[in-house]
Amino acid sequence: MKRVVQILLVLLLVFSAASCGEKLYTPGSYEGAAPGIHGKDVIVEVTVDEKEIKEIRILQNEETPGLSDAAFERIPKAIIDGQTLAVDTVAGATYTSKAIIAAVTEALAAAGADIAALSEGKAEADVVTAATENLEADVVVIGAGGAGLSAAVSAHQNGATVIILEKMPQVGGNTIISGAAYNAVDPERQEPLGIEDSIEKHFTQTYEGGDKLGEPVLIRTLVENALPTLHWMESLGMEFRDEVFTVLGGLWPRAHKPVKPLGTGYIETLMAYIEDNKDRILLLTDTRATDLYKRDGRVIAVQATGPDSTILAQGKKAVIIATGGFGNDVEKREKYNEIWPSLKNIKSTNHPGATGDGLALAEMVGADLIGLEQIQLLPMGDPNTGSLAGNIEQGVENRIFVNKDGKRFVDEGARRDVMTNALFEQEDSFMWIVLDSNNYPTMDTKNNFNETIGELVEQGRAYMADSLEELAGKIDVDPENLKAAVAEFNQAVETGGPDRFGRTLFDKKIDTPPYYAGARTPTVHHTMGGIKINESAQVIDTEGKVIPGLYAAGETTGGIHGANRLGGNALPDIHVFGRIAGANAAAE
Ligand code: ADP
């Protein structure tokens, strides 16, 4: 018995000696790299012998001095002390911590380590992340729609490092789902089509179309910079079609249409630039700005809630608010609406993030908010969703609207508020857009929302018929009324109007079958009021003074569109002022 125990003990000793001698690494020094906070690699050198991680040296880092120091001190030490990769990240420097761990992991993998064994318990370690993450850049942009991304690109082009905070999991905001029409006086595209236009006309139509409530100096900035900013977008790779058109409520054929569907062209173009320059532009999605901080009267930082930490993003030069409008915030609509019947049950064209967060942020630091009662509705919502998708109109000139009786009721080339008000007066606030195959030469022809007329008909979202009579039957309106409405319209096309509604925008008759109809109702589209800015996109306080270090651009601002925004003026607005805000913020 004693012998057996002795033999077992010897065997045990032999085994444990063998496991002590197990080779964990191939001895030597190994490099590893992983992107840090600004996208630039953190490079480490890890020295190992057969059994231990001996030394970790940081060969290269461009992390934020001061804020990242603790991570460089603690993470390598924690890895060596514990001989593990399952170490906690350092509060306030999560990104740098993760970069160091990832770089060391890469080096150890090259040394032949069992990474899974070394990382055991890592998931738990990741959960215990920082209470507050400190980040820093020259310019912090809140919101990654058209205005915010333009601001970020322009700030970078002017030499700044940038942090963009976006609360949604994806970028694009309302911009990416918009109809995307961009108004600019553009002789190169308009003259070949025989369209007369001028900056002065664009100014006057914008000013008067907004009931003279817009700030003339902001409108001038908009109309004068619309074309240069369109060229700037083109210089970044954006493509527009050669033809211009009149967009709903645009009053004049100066709307440019991107080659790519909806607003995807703008966002993809700006994002491609940001991707190419990610060493100096940090984009954080799922990160909602909640507070602004001021020091000595100057806005210096943004607090935000990220996916796994609170973030304090310091803007050494400036902060730019580009959070969009509040069209999807029913409470705010109810609070500010003075003009429309209750908007509580009206749907919206907006993305879910359009909740006006920028207003509260700006108010926190004393900004003046103006024109919040100016809420734009369109007569163009899908009756089920409020979305613009499914809209069959191609341009203003070649379609009419009829109510449930099959009768026209408004100048279909009028201002958006005029058309929507008229629609509210119709039975069930409901109308049909009626047009013919001049707009859709084939079933594969697409509307402005990347949908073919064939699929809309198939899905029951549009109706098609070979005669007006048959169409009337399908949409359940009086056939005589519908025929009379079209006949009257066709007559006005011949004379050029104005017709009895005052309509002057005509092109082709509605006379080529098949005919199409699509249903539409009022929908909340754009909030024209917001943060008061000057022509440099600086935010103005309630005493009329500039708030140092704070800029705003896009739908979150007020003072440009007055009581009614012209169709096609939002895209130049957000990009013109985004670009100005970015350049000026970088120059602070
Ligand atoms: P604009 O046309 O003015 O650029 P968009 O609606 O296209 O407006 O974009 C605004 C963006 O701002 C959206 O992507 C939205 O999710 C984002 N946003 C709104 N509120 C916040 C917030 N509190 N923090 C970060 N991003 C926000």
Coordinates of C-alpha atoms and ligand atoms in Angstrom, one line a residue:
M1 CA 0.0 0.0 0.0
K2 CA 2.7 2.4 1.0
R3 CA 4.6 1.7 -2.2
V4 CA 1.5 2.4 -4.3
V5 CA 1.2 5.8 -2.6
Q6 CA 4.8 6.5 -3.2
I7 CA 4.5 5.6 -6.8
L8 CA 1.5 7.8 -7.2
L9 CA 3.3 10.7 -5.5
V10 CA 6.2 10.3 -7.8
L11 CA 3.9 10.2 -10.8
L12 CA 2.1 13.3 -9.6
L13 CA 5.4 15.1 -9.2
V14 CA 6.4 14.0 -12.7
F15 CA 3.1 15.3 -14.1
S16 CA 3.2 18.6 -12.3
A17 CA 6.8 19.1 -13.2
A18 CA 5.8 18.5 -16.8
S19 CA 3.0 21.1 -16.6
C20 CA 5.3 23.6 -14.9
G21 CA 7.5 23.2 -17.8
E22 CA 4.7 23.6 -20.4
K23 CA 5.7 26.1 -23.0
L24 CA 3.2 29.0 -23.2
Y25 CA 5.1 31.3 -25.6
T26 CA 7.8 31.2 -28.1
P27 CA 10.4 33.5 -26.4
G28 CA 11.1 36.8 -28.0
S29 CA 9.8 40.3 -28.5
Y30 CA 6.7 40.8 -30.7
E31 CA 4.8 43.8 -32.0
G32 CA 1.1 44.3 -32.1
A33 CA -1.1 47.2 -33.2
A34 CA -4.7 48.3 -32.8
P35 CA -6.5 51.6 -33.7
G36 CA -6.9 54.0 -30.8
I37 CA -9.2 56.8 -30.1
H38 CA -8.4 58.8 -33.3
G39 CA -8.2 55.8 -35.5
K40 CA -4.3 55.9 -35.4
D41 CA -2.7 52.7 -34.3
V42 CA -1.4 52.1 -30.8
I43 CA 1.7 49.9 -31.3
V44 CA 3.1 47.8 -28.5
E45 CA 6.1 45.5 -28.1
V46 CA 5.6 42.5 -25.9
T47 CA 8.5 40.5 -24.6
V48 CA 7.9 36.9 -23.4
D49 CA 9.9 33.9 -22.3
E50 CA 8.5 30.4 -22.5
K51 CA 6.2 30.9 -19.5
E52 CA 5.6 34.6 -18.8
I53 CA 4.8 37.9 -20.3
K54 CA 7.8 39.9 -19.2
E55 CA 7.5 43.4 -20.5
I56 CA 5.1 45.6 -22.5
R57 CA 6.4 48.7 -24.2
I58 CA 4.4 51.3 -26.0
L59 CA 6.2 52.0 -29.2
Q60 CA 3.7 54.4 -30.7
N61 CA 0.6 56.2 -29.7
E62 CA -1.3 59.3 -30.7
E63 CA -3.9 59.1 -28.0
T64 CA -5.0 62.3 -26.1
P65 CA -2.2 63.3 -23.8
G66 CA -3.3 63.5 -20.2
L67 CA -6.5 61.6 -20.8
S68 CA -4.9 58.4 -21.9
D69 CA -1.9 58.4 -19.6
A70 CA -3.6 56.3 -17.0
A71 CA -4.4 53.6 -19.5
F72 CA -0.7 53.4 -20.6
E73 CA 0.4 53.1 -17.0
R74 CA -2.2 50.7 -15.8
I75 CA -3.1 48.3 -18.5
P76 CA 0.4 46.9 -19.3
K77 CA 1.0 46.5 -15.6
A78 CA -2.3 44.8 -15.0
I79 CA -1.6 42.3 -17.9
I80 CA 1.9 41.5 -16.5
D81 CA 0.8 41.3 -12.9
G82 CA -2.1 39.0 -13.7
Q83 CA -0.5 37.2 -16.7
T84 CA -3.9 37.7 -18.3
L85 CA -5.7 39.7 -21.0
A86 CA -8.8 39.8 -18.9
V87 CA -8.1 43.2 -17.4
D88 CA -10.5 46.0 -16.6
T89 CA -10.4 49.1 -18.9
V90 CA -9.4 52.3 -17.2
A91 CA -12.2 54.7 -16.3
G92 CA -12.1 57.7 -18.6
A93 CA -9.9 56.0 -21.2
T94 CA -11.9 53.0 -22.4
Y95 CA -11.0 53.4 -26.0
T96 CA -7.2 53.7 -25.3
S97 CA -7.5 50.8 -22.9
K98 CA -9.2 48.6 -25.4
A99 CA -6.6 49.5 -28.1
I100 CA -3.7 48.5 -25.8
I101 CA -5.3 45.2 -24.9
A102 CA -6.0 44.5 -28.6
A103 CA -2.5 45.4 -29.5
V104 CA -1.0 43.2 -26.8
T105 CA -3.4 40.4 -27.9
E106 CA -2.0 40.6 -31.4
A107 CA 1.6 40.5 -30.2
L108 CA 0.9 37.5 -27.9
A109 CA -0.9 35.7 -30.7
A110 CA 2.3 36.1 -32.8
A111 CA 4.2 34.6 -29.8
G112 CA 2.0 31.5 -30.1
A113 CA -0.1 32.2 -27.0
D114 CA -3.5 30.6 -26.2
I115 CA -5.5 33.8 -26.5
A116 CA -8.8 32.2 -25.4
A117 CA -7.2 31.0 -22.2
L118 CA -5.6 34.4 -21.5
S119 CA -8.8 36.2 -22.2
E120 CA -11.0 34.1 -19.9
G121 CA -13.2 36.3 -17.8
K122 CA -12.8 39.1 -20.3
A123 CA -16.5 39.6 -21.0
E124 CA -17.1 40.4 -17.4
A125 CA -14.2 42.8 -17.5
D126 CA -15.6 44.7 -20.4
V127 CA -18.9 45.2 -18.6
V128 CA -17.2 47.0 -15.8
T129 CA -16.3 50.0 -18.0
A130 CA -15.7 53.5 -17.2
A131 CA -18.2 55.8 -15.5
T132 CA -17.0 58.7 -17.7
E133 CA -15.0 58.5 -20.8
N134 CA -13.0 61.7 -21.5
L135 CA -12.5 62.5 -25.1
E136 CA -11.1 65.6 -26.7
A137 CA -10.9 67.2 -30.2
D138 CA -10.9 70.6 -31.7
V139 CA -14.5 70.4 -32.7
V140 CA -17.3 68.3 -31.4
V141 CA -20.3 67.9 -33.6
I142 CA -23.7 66.6 -32.3
G143 CA -25.7 64.8 -34.9
A144 CA -24.7 62.9 -38.0
G145 CA -27.3 64.0 -40.5
G146 CA -26.5 66.2 -43.5
A147 CA -25.7 69.3 -41.4
G148 CA -23.5 67.5 -38.9
L149 CA -21.6 65.5 -41.4
S150 CA -21.0 68.6 -43.6
A151 CA -19.8 70.4 -40.5
A152 CA -17.4 67.6 -39.6
V153 CA -16.0 67.4 -43.1
S154 CA -15.6 71.1 -43.4
A155 CA -14.0 71.4 -40.0
H156 CA -11.5 68.7 -40.9
Q157 CA -10.8 70.3 -44.3
N158 CA -9.9 73.4 -42.2
G159 CA -7.4 71.6 -40.1
A160 CA -9.5 70.5 -37.1
T161 CA -9.7 67.2 -35.3
V162 CA -13.4 66.2 -34.9
I163 CA -15.6 64.0 -32.8
I164 CA -19.1 63.3 -34.1
L165 CA -21.7 62.1 -31.6
E166 CA -24.8 60.4 -33.1
K167 CA -27.5 59.0 -30.9
M168 CA -28.9 56.5 -33.4
P169 CA -27.1 53.3 -34.3
Q170 CA -26.7 54.7 -37.8
V171 CA -25.9 58.0 -39.4
G172 CA -28.1 59.9 -41.9
G173 CA -31.0 61.3 -39.8
N174 CA -33.8 62.8 -41.9
T175 CA -31.4 63.7 -44.6
I176 CA -30.9 60.1 -45.8
I177 CA -34.7 59.5 -46.1
S178 CA -35.5 62.9 -47.7
G179 CA -36.7 63.4 -51.2
A180 CA -33.2 65.0 -51.6
A181 CA -34.1 67.9 -53.9
Y182 CA -31.5 70.6 -53.7
N183 CA -32.4 74.1 -54.8
A184 CA -29.6 76.2 -56.4
V185 CA -29.5 78.7 -59.1
D186 CA -27.3 77.0 -61.6
P187 CA -27.0 78.5 -65.1
E188 CA -25.0 75.5 -66.3
R189 CA -28.0 73.2 -65.8
Q190 CA -30.9 75.7 -66.2
E191 CA -29.9 77.6 -69.3
P192 CA -29.9 74.5 -71.6
L193 CA -33.5 73.9 -70.5
G194 CA -34.5 77.5 -71.2
I195 CA -35.1 78.2 -67.5
E196 CA -34.5 81.8 -66.4
D197 CA -33.5 82.2 -62.8
S198 CA -31.4 84.4 -60.6
I199 CA -30.1 84.5 -57.0
E200 CA -32.4 87.5 -56.5
K201 CA -35.4 85.4 -57.5
H202 CA -34.4 82.5 -55.2
F203 CA -34.0 85.1 -52.4
T204 CA -37.4 86.7 -53.0
Q205 CA -39.3 83.5 -53.3
T206 CA -37.7 82.1 -50.1
Y207 CA -38.3 85.4 -48.2
E208 CA -41.8 86.0 -49.5
G209 CA -42.6 82.2 -49.5
G210 CA -41.9 82.3 -45.7
D211 CA -44.2 85.4 -45.2
K212 CA -41.1 87.6 -44.7
L213 CA -40.5 86.0 -41.3
G214 CA -37.0 84.7 -42.3
E215 CA -33.9 86.7 -41.5
P216 CA -32.8 88.3 -44.8
V217 CA -29.2 87.9 -44.0
L218 CA -29.5 84.2 -43.4
I219 CA -31.6 83.7 -46.6
R220 CA -29.0 85.6 -48.5
T221 CA -26.3 83.3 -47.1
L222 CA -28.4 80.4 -48.1
V223 CA -29.1 81.4 -51.7
E224 CA -25.6 82.7 -52.4
N225 CA -23.9 79.6 -51.1
A226 CA -26.3 77.0 -52.5
L227 CA -24.4 76.6 -55.8
P228 CA -20.9 76.8 -54.3
T229 CA -21.9 74.2 -51.7
L230 CA -23.4 72.0 -54.4
H231 CA -20.0 72.2 -56.2
W232 CA -18.3 71.4 -52.9
M233 CA -20.4 68.3 -52.6
E234 CA -19.5 67.4 -56.2
S235 CA -15.8 67.9 -55.3
L236 CA -16.3 65.3 -52.6
G237 CA -17.7 62.9 -55.2
M238 CA -21.5 63.6 -55.0
E239 CA -23.3 63.2 -58.3
F240 CA -26.3 65.2 -59.4
R241 CA -28.4 64.7 -62.6
D242 CA -28.1 67.2 -65.4
E243 CA -31.8 68.1 -65.3
V244 CA -33.3 70.4 -62.7
F245 CA -37.0 70.3 -61.8
T246 CA -39.7 71.9 -59.7
V247 CA -40.1 70.0 -56.4
L248 CA -43.4 70.2 -54.5
G249 CA -43.8 73.7 -53.1
G250 CA -40.5 74.7 -54.6
L251 CA -42.2 77.3 -56.8
W252 CA -39.4 77.2 -59.5
P253 CA -37.5 74.7 -61.5
R254 CA -34.1 74.9 -59.7
A255 CA -34.2 71.6 -57.8
H256 CA -31.3 69.3 -58.4
K257 CA -31.7 65.6 -58.1
P258 CA -29.0 63.3 -56.8
V259 CA -28.1 60.3 -59.0
K260 CA -28.4 58.0 -56.0
P261 CA -31.8 57.4 -54.4
L262 CA -33.3 59.6 -51.7
G263 CA -30.6 61.4 -49.6
T264 CA -28.2 58.5 -49.7
G265 CA -25.8 60.3 -52.0
Y266 CA -25.2 63.1 -49.6
I267 CA -24.6 60.8 -46.6
E268 CA -22.5 58.3 -48.5
T269 CA -20.4 61.1 -50.0
L270 CA -19.7 62.7 -46.6
M271 CA -19.2 59.4 -44.9
A272 CA -16.6 58.3 -47.5
Y273 CA -14.6 61.4 -46.7
I274 CA -14.9 60.7 -42.9
E275 CA -13.9 57.1 -43.4
D276 CA -10.8 58.3 -45.4
N277 CA -9.9 60.6 -42.6
K278 CA -10.8 58.6 -39.6
D279 CA -7.4 59.2 -38.0
R280 CA -8.7 62.7 -37.2
I281 CA -12.5 62.3 -37.3
L282 CA -14.0 60.0 -34.6
L283 CA -17.6 59.0 -35.2
L284 CA -19.5 57.5 -32.2
T285 CA -22.9 56.1 -32.9
D286 CA -25.4 55.1 -30.2
T287 CA -24.1 58.1 -28.3
R288 CA -26.7 60.7 -27.3
A289 CA -25.7 64.2 -26.3
T290 CA -27.4 65.1 -23.0
D291 CA -25.6 68.2 -21.7
L292 CA -23.5 71.1 -22.7
Y293 CA -20.9 72.6 -20.5
K294 CA -19.6 76.2 -20.3
R295 CA -16.5 77.6 -18.7
D296 CA -16.1 81.4 -18.4
G297 CA -19.0 82.0 -20.8
R298 CA -17.6 79.6 -23.5
V299 CA -19.1 76.3 -24.5
I300 CA -16.3 73.8 -23.9
A301 CA -17.8 70.3 -23.8
V302 CA -20.6 67.9 -24.5
Q303 CA -21.8 65.2 -22.2
A304 CA -23.3 62.1 -23.9
T305 CA -24.5 58.7 -23.1
G306 CA -22.7 56.1 -25.0
P307 CA -23.4 52.3 -25.3
D308 CA -21.2 51.5 -22.3
S309 CA -20.2 54.7 -20.7
T310 CA -20.9 58.3 -20.2
I311 CA -18.8 60.4 -22.5
L312 CA -17.4 63.9 -21.9
A313 CA -16.3 65.2 -25.2
Q314 CA -14.3 68.4 -25.0
G315 CA -14.3 70.7 -28.0
K316 CA -11.1 72.7 -27.7
K317 CA -12.3 75.1 -30.3
A318 CA -16.0 74.7 -30.5
V319 CA -19.2 72.6 -30.3
I320 CA -21.7 72.4 -33.2
I321 CA -25.3 71.4 -32.7
A322 CA -26.7 69.6 -35.7
T323 CA -29.4 67.5 -34.2
G324 CA -32.2 68.1 -36.7
G325 CA -35.9 68.9 -36.0
F326 CA -38.6 67.7 -33.7
G327 CA -41.2 66.5 -36.3
N328 CA -41.3 63.1 -34.5
D329 CA -41.8 64.4 -31.0
V330 CA -45.6 64.6 -30.5
E331 CA -45.3 66.4 -27.1
K332 CA -43.1 69.2 -28.6
R333 CA -45.4 69.5 -31.5
E334 CA -48.4 69.9 -29.2
K335 CA -46.5 72.4 -27.1
Y336 CA -45.4 74.6 -29.9
N337 CA -48.1 74.3 -32.5
E338 CA -50.2 77.4 -32.8
I339 CA -51.1 77.3 -36.5
W340 CA -52.5 73.9 -37.4
P341 CA -55.4 71.9 -36.0
S342 CA -54.1 69.5 -33.4
L343 CA -51.1 67.5 -34.7
K344 CA -51.4 64.8 -32.1
N345 CA -52.7 62.2 -34.5
I346 CA -51.0 63.4 -37.6
K347 CA -48.2 61.1 -38.8
S348 CA -44.7 62.3 -39.8
T349 CA -42.2 61.8 -42.6
N350 CA -39.4 61.9 -40.1
H351 CA -37.0 59.4 -38.7
P352 CA -37.5 58.3 -35.1
G353 CA -34.5 60.4 -33.8
A354 CA -36.1 63.7 -34.9
T355 CA -37.1 64.7 -31.4
G356 CA -35.5 68.2 -31.1
D357 CA -32.8 67.3 -28.6
G358 CA -30.8 70.3 -29.8
L359 CA -33.3 72.8 -28.4
A360 CA -32.8 71.7 -24.8
L361 CA -29.0 71.5 -25.3
A362 CA -28.9 75.0 -26.7
E363 CA -31.3 76.4 -24.0
M364 CA -29.0 75.0 -21.3
V365 CA -26.3 77.5 -22.3
G366 CA -28.7 80.4 -22.8
A367 CA -29.5 80.2 -26.6
D368 CA -32.5 82.0 -28.0
L369 CA -35.1 79.7 -29.7
I370 CA -37.2 81.3 -32.4
G371 CA -40.2 80.4 -34.5
L372 CA -40.9 77.1 -32.9
E373 CA -44.6 77.4 -33.8
Q374 CA -43.6 77.2 -37.5
I375 CA -44.1 73.5 -38.2
Q376 CA -44.3 72.5 -41.9
L377 CA -46.7 69.8 -43.0
L378 CA -46.8 68.3 -46.5
P379 CA -50.0 67.2 -48.2
M380 CA -47.9 64.2 -49.3
G381 CA -48.0 61.6 -46.6
D382 CA -48.7 57.9 -47.0
P383 CA -52.1 57.6 -45.3
N384 CA -50.9 54.6 -43.3
T385 CA -47.4 55.6 -42.3
G386 CA -47.0 59.4 -42.9
S387 CA -43.9 58.6 -45.0
L388 CA -43.2 60.3 -48.3
A389 CA -42.5 56.9 -49.8
G390 CA -45.0 55.8 -52.3
N391 CA -45.6 59.3 -53.6
I392 CA -46.1 59.0 -57.3
E393 CA -45.6 62.6 -58.3
Q394 CA -42.4 63.2 -60.4
G395 CA -42.4 67.0 -60.8
V396 CA -45.0 69.6 -60.0
E397 CA -46.0 70.5 -63.5
N398 CA -47.5 67.2 -64.6
R399 CA -50.0 66.1 -62.0
I400 CA -53.2 67.2 -60.3
F401 CA -54.8 66.5 -56.9
V402 CA -58.4 65.5 -56.5
N403 CA -60.5 64.9 -53.4
K404 CA -62.8 62.0 -52.7
D405 CA -65.4 63.6 -55.1
G406 CA -62.8 63.6 -57.9
K407 CA -62.6 67.4 -57.8
R408 CA -59.5 69.6 -57.8
F409 CA -59.3 72.0 -54.9
V410 CA -56.0 73.9 -55.0
D411 CA -53.2 75.3 -57.1
E412 CA -51.0 72.2 -57.1
G413 CA -47.9 74.4 -57.7
A414 CA -48.6 76.5 -54.6
R415 CA -46.7 76.8 -51.3
R416 CA -46.7 73.8 -49.1
D417 CA -48.7 75.4 -46.3
V418 CA -51.3 76.6 -48.8
M419 CA -51.8 73.1 -50.3
T420 CA -51.9 71.4 -46.9
N421 CA -54.4 73.9 -45.5
A422 CA -56.6 73.2 -48.6
L423 CA -56.2 69.5 -48.0
F424 CA -57.3 69.8 -44.4
E425 CA -60.6 71.2 -45.7
Q426 CA -61.3 68.1 -47.9
E427 CA -63.3 65.1 -46.7
D428 CA -61.1 63.0 -44.4
S429 CA -58.1 65.4 -45.3
F430 CA -57.6 62.9 -48.1
M431 CA -56.6 63.3 -51.8
W432 CA -55.5 61.4 -54.8
I433 CA -52.6 62.4 -57.0
V434 CA -53.6 61.8 -60.6
L435 CA -51.1 61.7 -63.5
D436 CA -50.5 59.8 -66.7
S437 CA -47.8 57.7 -68.3
N438 CA -45.8 60.7 -69.4
N439 CA -44.4 60.5 -65.9
Y440 CA -43.9 56.7 -66.1
P441 CA -43.0 55.7 -69.6
T442 CA -42.4 52.1 -68.4
M443 CA -43.5 50.0 -65.4
D444 CA -39.9 50.1 -64.3
T445 CA -39.8 53.9 -64.1
K446 CA -39.0 54.9 -60.5
N447 CA -40.6 57.6 -58.4
N448 CA -38.4 59.9 -56.3
F449 CA -38.2 57.3 -53.6
N450 CA -36.6 54.5 -55.6
E451 CA -39.8 52.6 -56.1
T452 CA -41.0 51.5 -59.5
I453 CA -44.6 52.3 -60.5
G454 CA -45.0 48.6 -61.2
E455 CA -44.3 47.6 -57.7
L456 CA -46.5 50.4 -56.2
V457 CA -49.4 49.2 -58.3
E458 CA -48.7 45.6 -57.4
Q459 CA -48.6 46.4 -53.7
G460 CA -51.9 48.3 -53.9
R461 CA -50.1 51.6 -53.1
A462 CA -51.0 53.1 -56.5
Y463 CA -53.8 52.4 -59.0
M464 CA -53.5 52.1 -62.8
A465 CA -56.1 52.1 -65.5
D466 CA -56.4 52.5 -69.2
S467 CA -59.0 55.3 -69.0
L468 CA -59.9 58.0 -66.5
E469 CA -63.3 56.3 -66.2
E470 CA -61.8 53.0 -65.1
L471 CA -59.4 54.8 -62.8
A472 CA -62.3 56.7 -61.2
G473 CA -63.9 53.3 -60.6
K474 CA -60.8 51.9 -59.0
I475 CA -60.3 54.8 -56.6
D476 CA -64.1 55.3 -56.0
V477 CA -64.5 58.9 -57.2
D478 CA -67.2 60.3 -59.5
P479 CA -65.9 59.5 -63.0
E480 CA -67.6 62.7 -64.5
N481 CA -65.9 64.9 -62.0
L482 CA -62.5 63.3 -62.6
K483 CA -62.8 63.6 -66.4
A484 CA -63.9 67.3 -66.0
A485 CA -60.9 68.0 -63.6
V486 CA -58.4 66.6 -66.1
A487 CA -60.1 68.3 -69.1
E488 CA -59.9 71.7 -67.3
F489 CA -56.3 71.1 -66.4
N490 CA -55.4 70.1 -70.0
Q491 CA -57.0 73.3 -71.2
A492 CA -54.9 75.4 -68.8
V493 CA -51.8 73.6 -70.1
E494 CA -52.7 74.9 -73.6
T495 CA -53.2 78.5 -72.4
G496 CA -50.4 78.3 -69.8
G497 CA -52.7 79.5 -67.0
P498 CA -53.2 81.0 -64.6
D499 CA -56.2 78.7 -64.1
R500 CA -59.0 79.4 -61.6
F501 CA -56.9 78.2 -58.7
G502 CA -54.1 80.5 -59.8
R503 CA -51.9 77.7 -61.0
T504 CA -49.1 78.7 -63.4
L505 CA -46.8 75.7 -63.4
F506 CA -47.6 73.5 -66.4
D507 CA -45.8 71.3 -68.8
K508 CA -47.6 68.3 -70.4
K509 CA -51.3 67.4 -70.6
I510 CA -52.6 64.4 -68.7
D511 CA -53.7 62.5 -71.8
T512 CA -51.5 59.4 -72.2
P513 CA -52.8 56.1 -70.8
P514 CA -52.3 54.3 -68.6
Y515 CA -53.4 56.7 -65.9
Y516 CA -52.3 56.5 -62.3
A517 CA -53.6 57.6 -58.9
G518 CA -52.0 57.5 -55.4
A519 CA -53.6 58.4 -52.1
R520 CA -52.0 61.1 -49.8
T521 CA -52.8 62.9 -46.5
P522 CA -51.2 65.7 -44.4
T523 CA -48.0 64.7 -42.6
V524 CA -45.6 66.6 -40.4
H525 CA -42.4 67.2 -42.3
H526 CA -40.1 69.9 -41.1
T527 CA -39.8 72.1 -38.1
M528 CA -38.7 75.5 -39.3
G529 CA -38.1 77.2 -36.0
G530 CA -35.2 76.4 -33.7
I531 CA -31.9 77.8 -32.4
K532 CA -31.2 81.3 -33.4
I533 CA -27.9 81.7 -35.4
N534 CA -26.2 84.4 -37.3
E535 CA -24.8 84.1 -40.9
S536 CA -21.6 82.6 -39.4
A537 CA -23.7 79.8 -37.9
Q538 CA -22.8 81.1 -34.4
V539 CA -25.5 80.6 -31.8
I540 CA -27.1 83.7 -30.4
D541 CA -28.3 84.0 -26.8
T542 CA -31.5 85.6 -25.5
E543 CA -29.8 89.0 -25.2
G544 CA -28.8 88.9 -28.9
K545 CA -25.1 88.1 -28.2
V546 CA -23.0 85.3 -29.7
I547 CA -22.4 82.4 -27.4
P548 CA -18.6 81.8 -27.7
G549 CA -17.7 78.3 -28.8
L550 CA -21.2 77.3 -30.0
Y551 CA -22.4 76.8 -33.5
A552 CA -25.6 75.3 -34.9
A553 CA -26.7 74.2 -38.4
G554 CA -29.5 72.4 -40.1
E555 CA -33.1 71.8 -39.1
T556 CA -32.3 72.4 -35.4
T557 CA -31.9 76.1 -36.3
G558 CA -34.6 78.7 -36.9
G559 CA -34.9 82.0 -38.8
I560 CA -34.3 80.9 -42.3
H561 CA -37.6 79.6 -43.7
G562 CA -40.0 81.8 -41.8
A563 CA -43.6 80.6 -42.0
N564 CA -43.1 78.2 -44.9
R565 CA -40.0 76.5 -46.3
L566 CA -39.8 76.2 -50.0
G567 CA -39.5 72.7 -51.3
G568 CA -35.9 71.9 -52.1
N569 CA -34.5 74.5 -49.7
A570 CA -33.7 72.2 -46.8
L571 CA -30.8 70.3 -48.4
P572 CA -28.9 73.5 -49.4
D573 CA -29.8 75.0 -45.9
I574 CA -28.3 72.1 -44.0
H575 CA -25.2 71.7 -46.1
V576 CA -24.5 75.4 -46.6
F577 CA -24.8 76.2 -42.8
G578 CA -23.1 72.9 -41.8
R579 CA -20.2 73.8 -44.0
I580 CA -20.0 77.3 -42.7
A581 CA -20.3 76.1 -39.1
G582 CA -17.5 73.6 -39.6
A583 CA -15.1 76.0 -41.2
N584 CA -15.7 78.7 -38.6
A585 CA -15.5 76.3 -35.7
A586 CA -12.1 75.1 -37.0
A587 CA -10.9 78.7 -37.3
E588 CA -11.7 79.6 -33.6
Ligands
ADP1 P1 -30.2 67.9 -40.5 O1 -31.0 67.8 -41.8 O2 -30.3 69.2 -39.9 O3 -28.8 67.4 -40.7 P2 -31.0 65.2 -39.7 O4 -32.3 64.8 -39.1 O5 -30.6 64.8 -41.0 O6 -30.9 66.8 -39.5 O7 -29.8 64.8 -38.7 C1 -29.8 65.0 -37.3 C2 -29.1 63.9 -36.6 O8 -28.9 64.2 -35.3 C3 -29.9 62.6 -36.6 O9 -29.1 61.6 -37.1 C4 -30.2 62.4 -35.2 O10 -30.3 61.0 -34.8 C5 -29.1 63.1 -34.5 N1 -29.4 63.5 -33.1 C6 -30.5 64.0 -32.6 N2 -30.5 64.3 -31.3 C7 -29.2 63.9 -30.9 C8 -28.5 63.8 -29.7 N3 -29.1 64.3 -28.6 N4 -27.3 63.3 -29.6 C9 -26.7 62.9 -30.8 N5 -27.3 62.9 -32.0 C10 -28.5 63.4 -32.1

